[in-house]
XYZ file of N, CA, C and O in Angstrom:
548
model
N 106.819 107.679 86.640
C 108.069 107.322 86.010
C 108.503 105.963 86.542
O 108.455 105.675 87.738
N 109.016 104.980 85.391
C 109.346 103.960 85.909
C 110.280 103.862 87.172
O 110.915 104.909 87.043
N 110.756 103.271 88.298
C 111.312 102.937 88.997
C 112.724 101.722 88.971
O 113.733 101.490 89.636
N 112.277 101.379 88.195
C 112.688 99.769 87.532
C 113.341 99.806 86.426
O 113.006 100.571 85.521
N 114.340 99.008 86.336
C 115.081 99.000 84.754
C 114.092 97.856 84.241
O 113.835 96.819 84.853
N 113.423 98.368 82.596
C 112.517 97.634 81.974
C 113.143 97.675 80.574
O 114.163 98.291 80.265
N 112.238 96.790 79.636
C 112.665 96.881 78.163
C 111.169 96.731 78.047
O 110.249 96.450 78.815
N 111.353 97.143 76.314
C 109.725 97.087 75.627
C 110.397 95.844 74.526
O 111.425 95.880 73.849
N 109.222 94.637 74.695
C 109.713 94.000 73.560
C 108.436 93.318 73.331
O 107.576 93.437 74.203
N 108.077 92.314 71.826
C 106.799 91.290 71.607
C 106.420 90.901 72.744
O 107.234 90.401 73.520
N 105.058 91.060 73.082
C 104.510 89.843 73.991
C 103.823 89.190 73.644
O 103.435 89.230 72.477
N 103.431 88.401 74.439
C 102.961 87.055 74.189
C 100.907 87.379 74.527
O 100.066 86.588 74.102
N 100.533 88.689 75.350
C 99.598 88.911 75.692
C 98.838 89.377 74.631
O 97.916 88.797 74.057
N 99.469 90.867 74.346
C 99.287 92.268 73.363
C 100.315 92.823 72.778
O 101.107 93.326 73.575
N 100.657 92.936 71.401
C 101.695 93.560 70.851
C 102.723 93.449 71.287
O 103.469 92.481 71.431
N 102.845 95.148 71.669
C 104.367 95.306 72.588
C 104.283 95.079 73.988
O 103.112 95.326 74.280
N 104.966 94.706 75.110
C 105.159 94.525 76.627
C 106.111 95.601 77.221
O 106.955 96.301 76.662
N 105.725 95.523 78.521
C 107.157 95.782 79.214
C 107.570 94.871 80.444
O 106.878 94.513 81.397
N 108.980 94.580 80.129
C 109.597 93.323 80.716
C 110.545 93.739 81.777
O 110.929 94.889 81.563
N 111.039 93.236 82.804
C 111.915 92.851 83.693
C 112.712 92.896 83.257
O 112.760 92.283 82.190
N 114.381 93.892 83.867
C 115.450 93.944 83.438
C 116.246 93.514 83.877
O 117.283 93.138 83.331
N 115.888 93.451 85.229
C 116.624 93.158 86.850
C 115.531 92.730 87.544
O 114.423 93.183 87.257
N 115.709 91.700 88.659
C 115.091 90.764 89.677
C 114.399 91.906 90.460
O 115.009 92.849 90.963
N 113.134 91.731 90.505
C 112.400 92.777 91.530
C 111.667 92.682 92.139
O 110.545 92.938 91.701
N 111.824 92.243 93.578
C 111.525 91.784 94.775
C 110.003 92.170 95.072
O 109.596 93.235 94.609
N 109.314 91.525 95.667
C 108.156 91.855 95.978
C 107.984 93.258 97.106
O 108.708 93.447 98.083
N 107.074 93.956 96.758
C 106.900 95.534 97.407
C 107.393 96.803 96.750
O 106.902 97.921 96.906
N 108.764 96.380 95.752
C 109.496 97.344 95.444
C 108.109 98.066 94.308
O 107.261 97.572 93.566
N 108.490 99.402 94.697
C 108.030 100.660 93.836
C 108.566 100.360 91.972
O 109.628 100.647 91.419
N 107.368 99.715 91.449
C 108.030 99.805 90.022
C 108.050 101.329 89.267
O 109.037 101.860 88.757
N 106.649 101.884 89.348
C 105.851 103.181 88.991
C 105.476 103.913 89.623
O 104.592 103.456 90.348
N 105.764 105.358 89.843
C 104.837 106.314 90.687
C 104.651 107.392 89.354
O 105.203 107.155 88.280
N 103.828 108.561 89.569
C 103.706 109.756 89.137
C 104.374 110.304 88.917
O 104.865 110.454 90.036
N 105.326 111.225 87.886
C 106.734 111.992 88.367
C 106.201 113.314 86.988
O 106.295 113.196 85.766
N 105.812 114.150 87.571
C 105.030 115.476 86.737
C 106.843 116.007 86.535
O 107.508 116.052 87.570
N 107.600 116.418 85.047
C 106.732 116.390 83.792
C 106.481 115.379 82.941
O 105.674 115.097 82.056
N 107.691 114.786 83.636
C 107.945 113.522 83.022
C 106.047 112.874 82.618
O 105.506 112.663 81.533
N 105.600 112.758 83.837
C 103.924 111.990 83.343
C 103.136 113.277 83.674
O 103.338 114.106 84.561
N 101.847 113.199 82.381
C 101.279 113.927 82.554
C 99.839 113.666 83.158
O 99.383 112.523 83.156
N 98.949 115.000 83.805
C 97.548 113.937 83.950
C 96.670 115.346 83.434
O 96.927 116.534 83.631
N 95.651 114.764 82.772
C 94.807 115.521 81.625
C 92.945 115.631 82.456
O 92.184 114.805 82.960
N 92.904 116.945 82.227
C 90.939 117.318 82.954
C 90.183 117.253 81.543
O 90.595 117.822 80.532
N 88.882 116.390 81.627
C 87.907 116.931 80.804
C 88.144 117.980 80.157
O 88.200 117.706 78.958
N 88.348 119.283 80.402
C 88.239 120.431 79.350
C 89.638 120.639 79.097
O 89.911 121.790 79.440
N 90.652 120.035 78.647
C 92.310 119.737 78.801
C 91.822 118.642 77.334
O 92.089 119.089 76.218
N 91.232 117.465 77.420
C 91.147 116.409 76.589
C 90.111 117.166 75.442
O 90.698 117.229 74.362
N 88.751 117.748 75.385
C 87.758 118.317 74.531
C 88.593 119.180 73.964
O 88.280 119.169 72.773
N 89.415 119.873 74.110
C 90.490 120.867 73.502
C 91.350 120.238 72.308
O 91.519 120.925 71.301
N 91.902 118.947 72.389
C 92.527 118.153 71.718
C 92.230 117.716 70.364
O 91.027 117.678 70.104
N 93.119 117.340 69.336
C 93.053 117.001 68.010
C 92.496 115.810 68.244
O 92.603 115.354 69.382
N 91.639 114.895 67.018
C 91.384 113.705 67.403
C 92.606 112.998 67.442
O 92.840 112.351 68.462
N 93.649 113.002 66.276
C 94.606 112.353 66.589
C 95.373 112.060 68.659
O 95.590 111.007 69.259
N 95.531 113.377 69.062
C 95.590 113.217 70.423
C 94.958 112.323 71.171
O 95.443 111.532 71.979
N 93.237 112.575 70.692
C 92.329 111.798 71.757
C 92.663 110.409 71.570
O 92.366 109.557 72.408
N 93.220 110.175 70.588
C 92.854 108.812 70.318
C 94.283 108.247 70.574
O 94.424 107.069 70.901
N 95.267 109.031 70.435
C 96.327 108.477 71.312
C 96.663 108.396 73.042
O 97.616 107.799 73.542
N 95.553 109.204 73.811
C 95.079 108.848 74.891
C 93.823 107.909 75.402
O 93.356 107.768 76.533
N 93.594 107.544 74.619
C 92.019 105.958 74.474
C 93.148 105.237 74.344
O 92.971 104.528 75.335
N 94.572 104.714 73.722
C 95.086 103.702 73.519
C 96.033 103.916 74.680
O 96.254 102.811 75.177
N 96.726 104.930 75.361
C 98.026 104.526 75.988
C 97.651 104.905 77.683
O 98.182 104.346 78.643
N 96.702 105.891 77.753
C 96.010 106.899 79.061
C 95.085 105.889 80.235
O 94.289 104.991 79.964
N 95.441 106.314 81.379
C 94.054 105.440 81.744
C 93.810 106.232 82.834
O 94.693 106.973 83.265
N 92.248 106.144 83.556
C 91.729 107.508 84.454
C 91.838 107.076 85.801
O 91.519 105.983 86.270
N 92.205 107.817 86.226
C 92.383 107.758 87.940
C 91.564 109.184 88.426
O 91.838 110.189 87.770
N 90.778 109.295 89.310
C 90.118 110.358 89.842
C 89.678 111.334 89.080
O 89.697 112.530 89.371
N 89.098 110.638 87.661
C 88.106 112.395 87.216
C 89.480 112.966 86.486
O 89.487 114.131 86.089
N 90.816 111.991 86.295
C 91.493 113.013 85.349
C 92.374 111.691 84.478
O 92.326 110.641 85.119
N 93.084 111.594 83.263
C 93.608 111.103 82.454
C 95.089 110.939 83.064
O 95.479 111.930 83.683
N 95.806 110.059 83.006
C 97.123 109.940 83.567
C 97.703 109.406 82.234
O 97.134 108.459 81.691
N 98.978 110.048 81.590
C 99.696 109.471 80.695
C 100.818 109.181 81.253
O 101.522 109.918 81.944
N 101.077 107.537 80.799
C 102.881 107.735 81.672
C 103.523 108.105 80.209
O 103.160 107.665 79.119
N 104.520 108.984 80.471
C 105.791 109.430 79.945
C 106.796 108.682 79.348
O 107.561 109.028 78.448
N 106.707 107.390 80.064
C 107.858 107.012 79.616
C 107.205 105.516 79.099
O 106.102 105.322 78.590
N 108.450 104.374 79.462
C 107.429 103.256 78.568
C 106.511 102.010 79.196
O 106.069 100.963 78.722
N 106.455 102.608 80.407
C 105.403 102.437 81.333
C 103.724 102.027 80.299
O 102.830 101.204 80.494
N 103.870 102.695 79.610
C 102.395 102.782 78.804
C 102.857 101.520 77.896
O 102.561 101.655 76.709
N 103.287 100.749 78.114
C 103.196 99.532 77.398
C 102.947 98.267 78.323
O 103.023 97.145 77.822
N 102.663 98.427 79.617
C 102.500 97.437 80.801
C 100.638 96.931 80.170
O 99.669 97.663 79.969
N 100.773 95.508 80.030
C 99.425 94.886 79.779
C 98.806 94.422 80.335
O 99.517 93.629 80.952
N 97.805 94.288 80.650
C 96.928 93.354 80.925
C 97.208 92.118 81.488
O 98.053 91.480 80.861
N 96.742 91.565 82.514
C 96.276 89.767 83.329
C 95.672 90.245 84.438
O 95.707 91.214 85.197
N 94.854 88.770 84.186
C 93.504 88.540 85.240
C 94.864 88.242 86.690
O 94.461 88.373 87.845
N 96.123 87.923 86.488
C 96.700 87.560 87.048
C 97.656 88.353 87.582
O 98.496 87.767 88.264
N 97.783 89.767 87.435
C 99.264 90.273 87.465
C 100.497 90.436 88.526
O 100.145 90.094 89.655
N 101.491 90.755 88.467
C 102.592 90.725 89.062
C 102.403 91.966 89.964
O 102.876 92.118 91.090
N 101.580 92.878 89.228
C 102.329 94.498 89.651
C 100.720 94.638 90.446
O 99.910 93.716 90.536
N 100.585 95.664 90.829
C 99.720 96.394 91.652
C 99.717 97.591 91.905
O 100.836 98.095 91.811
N 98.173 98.897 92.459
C 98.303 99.980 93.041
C 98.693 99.145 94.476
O 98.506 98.003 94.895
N 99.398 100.486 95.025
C 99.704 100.045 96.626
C 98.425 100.677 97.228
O 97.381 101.008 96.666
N 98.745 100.744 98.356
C 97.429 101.149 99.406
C 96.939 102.530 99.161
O 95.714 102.565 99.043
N 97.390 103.396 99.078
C 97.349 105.123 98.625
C 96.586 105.080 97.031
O 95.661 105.879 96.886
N 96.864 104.376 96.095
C 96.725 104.371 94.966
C 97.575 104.934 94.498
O 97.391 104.908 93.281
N 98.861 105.710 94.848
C 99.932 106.362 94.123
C 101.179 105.665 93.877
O 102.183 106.344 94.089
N 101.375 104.378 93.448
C 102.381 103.665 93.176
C 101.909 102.360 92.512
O 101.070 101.678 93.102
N 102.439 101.939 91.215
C 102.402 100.548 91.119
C 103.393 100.111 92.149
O 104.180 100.946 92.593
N 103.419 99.027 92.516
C 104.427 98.082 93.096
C 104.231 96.528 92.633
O 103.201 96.111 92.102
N 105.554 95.624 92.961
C 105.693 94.400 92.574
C 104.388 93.858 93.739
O 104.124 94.371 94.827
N 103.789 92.786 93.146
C 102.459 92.062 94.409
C 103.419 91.032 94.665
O 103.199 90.766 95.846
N 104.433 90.224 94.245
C 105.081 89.597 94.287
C 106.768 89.592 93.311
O 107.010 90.263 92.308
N 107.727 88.595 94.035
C 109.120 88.293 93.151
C 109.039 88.804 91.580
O 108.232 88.105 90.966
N 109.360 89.344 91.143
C 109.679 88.998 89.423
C 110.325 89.045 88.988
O 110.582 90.237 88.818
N 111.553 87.950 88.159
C 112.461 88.050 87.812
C 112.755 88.183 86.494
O 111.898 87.650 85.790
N 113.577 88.655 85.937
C 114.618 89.433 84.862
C 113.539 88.532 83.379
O 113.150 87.369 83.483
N 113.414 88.939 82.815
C 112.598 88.556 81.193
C 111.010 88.776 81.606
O 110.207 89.194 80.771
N 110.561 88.408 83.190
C 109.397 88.473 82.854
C 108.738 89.522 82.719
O 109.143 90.602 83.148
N 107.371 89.329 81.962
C 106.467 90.475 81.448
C 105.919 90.996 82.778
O 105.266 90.291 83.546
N 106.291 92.542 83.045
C 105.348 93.344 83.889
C 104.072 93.270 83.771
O 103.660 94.079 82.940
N 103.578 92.886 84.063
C 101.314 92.746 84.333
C 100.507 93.737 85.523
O 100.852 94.194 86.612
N 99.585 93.786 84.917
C 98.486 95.181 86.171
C 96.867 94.232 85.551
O 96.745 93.549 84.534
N 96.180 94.446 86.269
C 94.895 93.963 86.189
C 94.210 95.362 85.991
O 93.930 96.057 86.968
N 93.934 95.781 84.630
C 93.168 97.284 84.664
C 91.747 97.798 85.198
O 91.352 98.964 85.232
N 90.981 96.470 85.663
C 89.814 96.457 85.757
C 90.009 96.884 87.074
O 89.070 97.582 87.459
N 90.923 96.709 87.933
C 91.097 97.254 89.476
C 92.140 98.363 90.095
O 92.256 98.783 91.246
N 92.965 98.728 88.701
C 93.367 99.840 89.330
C 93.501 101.095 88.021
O 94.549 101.586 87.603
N 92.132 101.394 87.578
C 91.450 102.161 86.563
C 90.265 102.621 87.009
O 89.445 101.817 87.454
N 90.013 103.874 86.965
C 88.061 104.429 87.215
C 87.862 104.474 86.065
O 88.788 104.369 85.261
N 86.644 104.635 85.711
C 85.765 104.300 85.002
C 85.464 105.800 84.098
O 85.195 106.863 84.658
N 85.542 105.674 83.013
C 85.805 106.968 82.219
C 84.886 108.264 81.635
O 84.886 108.942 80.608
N 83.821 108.192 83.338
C 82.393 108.987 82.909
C 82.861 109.838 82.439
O 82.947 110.146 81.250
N 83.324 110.456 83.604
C 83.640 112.376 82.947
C 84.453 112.402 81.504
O 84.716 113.498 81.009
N 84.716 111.588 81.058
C 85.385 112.077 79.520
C 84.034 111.630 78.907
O 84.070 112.325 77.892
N 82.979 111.013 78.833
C 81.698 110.602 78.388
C 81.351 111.935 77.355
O 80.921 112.997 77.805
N 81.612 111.696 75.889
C 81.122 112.198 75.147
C 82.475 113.180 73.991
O 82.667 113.498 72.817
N 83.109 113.296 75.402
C 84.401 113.881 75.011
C 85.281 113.021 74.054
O 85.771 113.370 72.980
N 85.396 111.470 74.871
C 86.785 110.794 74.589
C 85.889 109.082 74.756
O 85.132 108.642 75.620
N 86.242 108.709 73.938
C 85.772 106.961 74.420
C 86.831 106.200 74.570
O 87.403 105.749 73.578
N 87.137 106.014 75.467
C 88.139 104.496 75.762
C 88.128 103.439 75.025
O 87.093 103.238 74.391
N 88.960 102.719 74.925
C 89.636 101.867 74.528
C 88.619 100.513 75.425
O 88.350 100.638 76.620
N 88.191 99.364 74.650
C 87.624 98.160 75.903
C 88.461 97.924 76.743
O 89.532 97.623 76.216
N 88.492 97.915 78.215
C 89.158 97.350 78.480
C 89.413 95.785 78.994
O 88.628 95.663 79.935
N 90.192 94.425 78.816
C 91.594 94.933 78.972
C 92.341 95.624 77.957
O 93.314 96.280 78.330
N 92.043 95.587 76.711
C 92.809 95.598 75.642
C 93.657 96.479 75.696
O 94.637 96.260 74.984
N 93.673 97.837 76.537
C 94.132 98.997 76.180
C 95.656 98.675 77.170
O 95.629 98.522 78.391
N 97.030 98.618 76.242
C 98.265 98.510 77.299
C 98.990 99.759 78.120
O 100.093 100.261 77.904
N 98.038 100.082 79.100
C 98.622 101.267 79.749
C 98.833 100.692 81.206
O 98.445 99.638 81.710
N 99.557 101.706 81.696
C 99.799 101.514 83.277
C 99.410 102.103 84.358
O 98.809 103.031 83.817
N 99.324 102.230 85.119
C 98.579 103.378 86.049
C 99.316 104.830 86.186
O 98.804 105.719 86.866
């Protein structure tokens, strides 16, 4: 669940974004986990699913440990840069700011480093390329 007051609006990256509402200091907790609010999905949880479902988890879902994490809220619109603002912290259970970000700017995550790699859904579910896919951790 977000941490952070955000808005979803055009970006300039991918479609929709999510932006800075308020000044948010470097370290601060933007995102953690918050079950029910976010959900996280097993292999035989996802094969169960309508395609419509699957395929709305290839666009918004991304895998952390052998299971599907959906954020809940509008977290699942955080995009893509080789560059980003945000980060996993040390645990892997938190985005946090990597640095300052102030009020309009676009929240960013680099998915290629804080995403596993989507064997175990292999056959089940195909992902989205990534970066393209705007989810958050």
């Amino acid at each position: 669940m977000l941490r952070v007051k955000t808005s979803v609006k055009p970006s300039r990256i991918h479609g929709l974004g999510l932006f800075a509402e308020e000044r948010i200091p470097r370290g601060t907790v933007i995102w953690a986990f918050d079950q029910p609010l976010d959900q996280r999905y097993w292999p035989g949880d996802v094969a169960r699913m309508s395609t419509a479902a699957k395929a709305f988890l290839a666009r918004y879902a991304y895998c952390e440990r052998g299971t599907l994490v959906l954020c809940g809220d509008h977290a699942r619109f955080m995009n893509h840069s080789d560059a980003p603002n945000c980060g996993n912290n040390a645990s892997r259970t938190a985005t946090v700011a990597v640095r300052d970000i102030e009020p309009g700017e676009e929240l960013t995550d680099d998915y290629t480093s804080m995403e596993d790699p989507w064997s175990e859904f292999q056959g089940i579910i195909e992902s989205e390329p990534v970066p393209s896919r705007p989810s958050l951790h």
